[in-house]
Coordinates of C-alpha atoms in Angstrom, one line a residue:
X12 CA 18.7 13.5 -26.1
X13 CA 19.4 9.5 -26.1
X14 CA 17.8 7.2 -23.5
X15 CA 21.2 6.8 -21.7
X16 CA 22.0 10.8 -21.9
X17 CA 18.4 10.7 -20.0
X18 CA 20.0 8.1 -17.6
X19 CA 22.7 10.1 -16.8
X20 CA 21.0 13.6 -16.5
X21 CA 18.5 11.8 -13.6
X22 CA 21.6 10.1 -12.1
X23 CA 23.6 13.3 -11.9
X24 CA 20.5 14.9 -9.7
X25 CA 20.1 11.0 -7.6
X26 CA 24.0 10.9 -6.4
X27 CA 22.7 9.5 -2.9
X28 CA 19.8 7.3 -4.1
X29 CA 22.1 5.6 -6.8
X30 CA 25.1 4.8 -4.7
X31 CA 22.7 3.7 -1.6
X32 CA 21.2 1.2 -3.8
X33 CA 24.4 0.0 -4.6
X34 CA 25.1 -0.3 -1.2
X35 CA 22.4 -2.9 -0.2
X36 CA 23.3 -6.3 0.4
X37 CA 23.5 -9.2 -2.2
X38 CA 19.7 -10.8 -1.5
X39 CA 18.1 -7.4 -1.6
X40 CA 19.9 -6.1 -5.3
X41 CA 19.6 -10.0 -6.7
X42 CA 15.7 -9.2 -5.8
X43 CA 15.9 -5.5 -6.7
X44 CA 16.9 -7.1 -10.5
X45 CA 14.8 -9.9 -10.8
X46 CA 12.1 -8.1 -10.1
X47 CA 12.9 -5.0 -12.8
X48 CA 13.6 -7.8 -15.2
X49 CA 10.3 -9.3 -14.8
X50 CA 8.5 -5.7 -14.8
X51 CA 10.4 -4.8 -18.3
X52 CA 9.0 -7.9 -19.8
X53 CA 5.5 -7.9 -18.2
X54 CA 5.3 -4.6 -19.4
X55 CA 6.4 -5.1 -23.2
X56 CA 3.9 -7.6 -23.4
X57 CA 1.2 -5.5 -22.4
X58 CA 2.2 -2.4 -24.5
X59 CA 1.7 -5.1 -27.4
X60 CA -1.7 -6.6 -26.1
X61 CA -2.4 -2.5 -26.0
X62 CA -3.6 -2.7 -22.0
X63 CA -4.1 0.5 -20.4
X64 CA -3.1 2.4 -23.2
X65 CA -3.6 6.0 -21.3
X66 CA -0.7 4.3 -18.8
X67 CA 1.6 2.0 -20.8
X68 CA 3.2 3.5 -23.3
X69 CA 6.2 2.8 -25.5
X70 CA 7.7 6.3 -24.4
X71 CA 8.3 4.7 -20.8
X72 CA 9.7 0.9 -22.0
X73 CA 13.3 1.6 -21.8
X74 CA 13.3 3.0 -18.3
X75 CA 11.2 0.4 -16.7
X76 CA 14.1 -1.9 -15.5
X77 CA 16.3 1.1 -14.5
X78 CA 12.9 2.3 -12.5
X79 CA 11.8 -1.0 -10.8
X80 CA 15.0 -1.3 -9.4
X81 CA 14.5 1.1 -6.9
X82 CA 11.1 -0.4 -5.5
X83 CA 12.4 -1.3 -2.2
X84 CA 15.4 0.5 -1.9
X85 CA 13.2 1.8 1.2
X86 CA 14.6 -1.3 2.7
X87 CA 18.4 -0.2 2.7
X88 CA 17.5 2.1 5.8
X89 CA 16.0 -1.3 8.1
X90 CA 17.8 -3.4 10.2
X91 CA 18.9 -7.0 8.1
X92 CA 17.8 -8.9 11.0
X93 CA 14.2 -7.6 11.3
X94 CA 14.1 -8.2 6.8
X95 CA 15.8 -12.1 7.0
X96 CA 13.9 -12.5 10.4
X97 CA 13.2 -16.5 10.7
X98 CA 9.7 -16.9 12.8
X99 CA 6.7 -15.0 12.4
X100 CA 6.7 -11.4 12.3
X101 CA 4.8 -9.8 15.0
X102 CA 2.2 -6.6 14.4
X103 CA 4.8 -4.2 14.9
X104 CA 7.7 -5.8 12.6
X105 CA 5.1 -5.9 10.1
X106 CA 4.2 -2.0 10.1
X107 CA 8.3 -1.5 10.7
X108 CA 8.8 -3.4 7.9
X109 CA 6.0 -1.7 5.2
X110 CA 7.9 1.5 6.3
X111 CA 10.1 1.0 3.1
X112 CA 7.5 2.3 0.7
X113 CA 7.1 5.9 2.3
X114 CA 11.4 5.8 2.9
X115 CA 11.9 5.1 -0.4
X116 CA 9.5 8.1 -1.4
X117 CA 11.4 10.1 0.8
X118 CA 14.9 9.2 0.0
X119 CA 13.5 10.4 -3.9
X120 CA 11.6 13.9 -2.4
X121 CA 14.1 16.3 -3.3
X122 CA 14.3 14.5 -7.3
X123 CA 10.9 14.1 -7.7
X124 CA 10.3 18.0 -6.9
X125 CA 13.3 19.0 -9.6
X126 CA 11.9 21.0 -12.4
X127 CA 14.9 21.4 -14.3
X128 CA 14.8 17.7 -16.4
X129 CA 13.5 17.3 -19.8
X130 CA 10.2 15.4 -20.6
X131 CA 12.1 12.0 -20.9
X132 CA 13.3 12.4 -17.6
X133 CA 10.2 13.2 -16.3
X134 CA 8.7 9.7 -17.3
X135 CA 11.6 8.0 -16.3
X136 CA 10.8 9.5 -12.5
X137 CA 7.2 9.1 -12.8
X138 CA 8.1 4.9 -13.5
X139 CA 10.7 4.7 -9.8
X140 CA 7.1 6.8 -8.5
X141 CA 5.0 4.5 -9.3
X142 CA 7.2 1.5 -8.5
X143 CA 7.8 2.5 -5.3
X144 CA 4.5 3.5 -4.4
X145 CA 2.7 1.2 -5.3
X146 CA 4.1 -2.4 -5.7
X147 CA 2.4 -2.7 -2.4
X148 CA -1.1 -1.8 -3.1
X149 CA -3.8 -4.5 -3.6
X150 CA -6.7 -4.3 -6.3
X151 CA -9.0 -4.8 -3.6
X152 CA -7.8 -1.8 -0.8
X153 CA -5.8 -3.7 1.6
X154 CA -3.0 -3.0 0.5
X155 CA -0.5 -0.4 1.4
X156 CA 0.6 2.5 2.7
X157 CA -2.5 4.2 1.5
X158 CA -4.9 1.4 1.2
X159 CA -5.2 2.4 -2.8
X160 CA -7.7 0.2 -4.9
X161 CA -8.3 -0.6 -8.7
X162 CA -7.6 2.2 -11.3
X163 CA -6.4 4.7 -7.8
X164 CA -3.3 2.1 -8.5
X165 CA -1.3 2.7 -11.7
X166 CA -0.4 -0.1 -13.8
X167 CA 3.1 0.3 -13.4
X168 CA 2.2 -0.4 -9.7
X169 CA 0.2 -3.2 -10.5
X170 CA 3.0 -5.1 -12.9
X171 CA 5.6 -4.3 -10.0
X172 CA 3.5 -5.7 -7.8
X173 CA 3.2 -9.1 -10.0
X174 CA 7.0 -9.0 -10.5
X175 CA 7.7 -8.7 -7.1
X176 CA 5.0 -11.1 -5.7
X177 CA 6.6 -13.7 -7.9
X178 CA 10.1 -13.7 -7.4
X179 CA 9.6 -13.0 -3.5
X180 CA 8.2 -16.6 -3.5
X181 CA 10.3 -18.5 -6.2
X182 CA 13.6 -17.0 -4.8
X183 CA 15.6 -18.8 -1.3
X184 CA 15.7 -16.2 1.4
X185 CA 17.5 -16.8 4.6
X186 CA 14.6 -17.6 6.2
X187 CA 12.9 -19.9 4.2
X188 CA 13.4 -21.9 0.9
X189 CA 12.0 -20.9 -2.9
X190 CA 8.5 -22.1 -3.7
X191 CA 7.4 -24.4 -6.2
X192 CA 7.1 -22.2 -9.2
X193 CA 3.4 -24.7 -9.9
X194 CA 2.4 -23.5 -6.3
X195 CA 3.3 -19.8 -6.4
X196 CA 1.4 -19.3 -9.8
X197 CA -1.8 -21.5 -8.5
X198 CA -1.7 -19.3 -5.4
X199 CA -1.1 -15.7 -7.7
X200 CA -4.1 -17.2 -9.2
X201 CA -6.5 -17.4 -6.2
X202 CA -5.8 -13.4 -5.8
X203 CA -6.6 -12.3 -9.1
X204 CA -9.2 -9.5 -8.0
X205 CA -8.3 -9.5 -5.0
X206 CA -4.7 -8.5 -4.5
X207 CA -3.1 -8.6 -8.3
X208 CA -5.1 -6.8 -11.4
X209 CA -7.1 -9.5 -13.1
X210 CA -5.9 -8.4 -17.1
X211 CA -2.4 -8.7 -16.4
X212 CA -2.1 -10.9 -14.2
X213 CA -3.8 -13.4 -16.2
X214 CA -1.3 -11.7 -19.1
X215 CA 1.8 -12.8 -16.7
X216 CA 0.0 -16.8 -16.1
X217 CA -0.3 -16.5 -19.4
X218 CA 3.4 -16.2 -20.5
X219 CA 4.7 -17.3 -17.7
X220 CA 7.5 -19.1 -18.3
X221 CA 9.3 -15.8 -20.1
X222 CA 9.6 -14.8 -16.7
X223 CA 12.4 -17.2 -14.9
X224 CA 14.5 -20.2 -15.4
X225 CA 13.0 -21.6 -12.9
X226 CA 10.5 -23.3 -14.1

């Protein structure tokens, strides 16, 4: 079976998933790309510099962009004026808002407990997992929804994580302007160990400009 015959058998079984991510609005897919872009390239580099070996494997490279896609498709289900909201969020728009990880995992339930796939499909589910569940998870335990730390986190998770961190801050959003590129990366810097995995994060510094035009 190809790599797009794998696509197709997963997206046959995801009807609703699929066409609800088509459905979200132009900032949230724009996002939704960038970020599987930067996971597909994050991860090549780290399949080459042999990190986490056990984890990162060449079986799972096509499907990374076609995974990561899906890491806040959560978000399609809240309201676009709580996501674009302008001032600063209060305590409960915060936990409304980190509601998207679990969503997502629900919206992908019934898929993820299908038996009937072949081997290839099976990785390609285990990458929208672990992209969904845990680009929010910080090395350090505060992250969330389950307050996972270090190796609990997978390093799919962790590259998402990295992907999304970064293009969060370099891209416009309604309710504030993109970031110096300098300043984001300085400030990704400062929470290596604490929030981002130290090996490849200081792999993403390290080939940084692969990673956007915007530098």
């Amino acid at each position: 079976m190809s790599d797009i015959q794998v696509l197709d058998e997963v997206k046959n079984k995801m009807i609703d998933p699929w066409k609800l991510y088509q459905s979200m609005d132009a900032g949230l897919l724009e996002h939704s790309e960038s970020v599987a872009t930067y996971a597909y390239i994050l991860y090549e580099i780290a399949l080459k510099n042999r990190y986490y070996p056990d984890e990162i494997i060449y079986d799972k490279l096509f499907f990374i962009k076609h995974a990561a896609i899906y890491h806040d498709i959560g978000k399609a289900y809240l309201e676009p004026k709580l996501l674009n909201y302008k001032g600063i969020l209060s305590q409960n728009q915060r936990d409304e808002i980190e509601t998207h990880v679990n969503i997502g995992m629900d919206i992908f339930k019934h898929i993820f407990k299908h038996n009937n796939i072949s081997e290839a499909s099976a990785h390609y589910l285990d990458c929208v997992r672990d992209c969904i569940f845990h680009h929010h998870e910080n090395i350090d335990g505060t992250g969330y929804p389950n307050r996972l730390r270090g190796h609990e986190i997978s390093a799919l998770g962790k590259i998402c994580a990295i992907a999304d961190y970064y293009d969060a801050l370099t891209s416009n959003r309604v309710y504030r302007k993109a970031l110096p590129v300098q300043d984001v990366l300085q400030d990704m810097k400062l929470q290596m160990g604490y929030k981002f995995d130290p090996l490849l994060l200081s792999l993403f510094l390290e080939n940084h400009k692969l990673f956007s035009c915007r530098q």
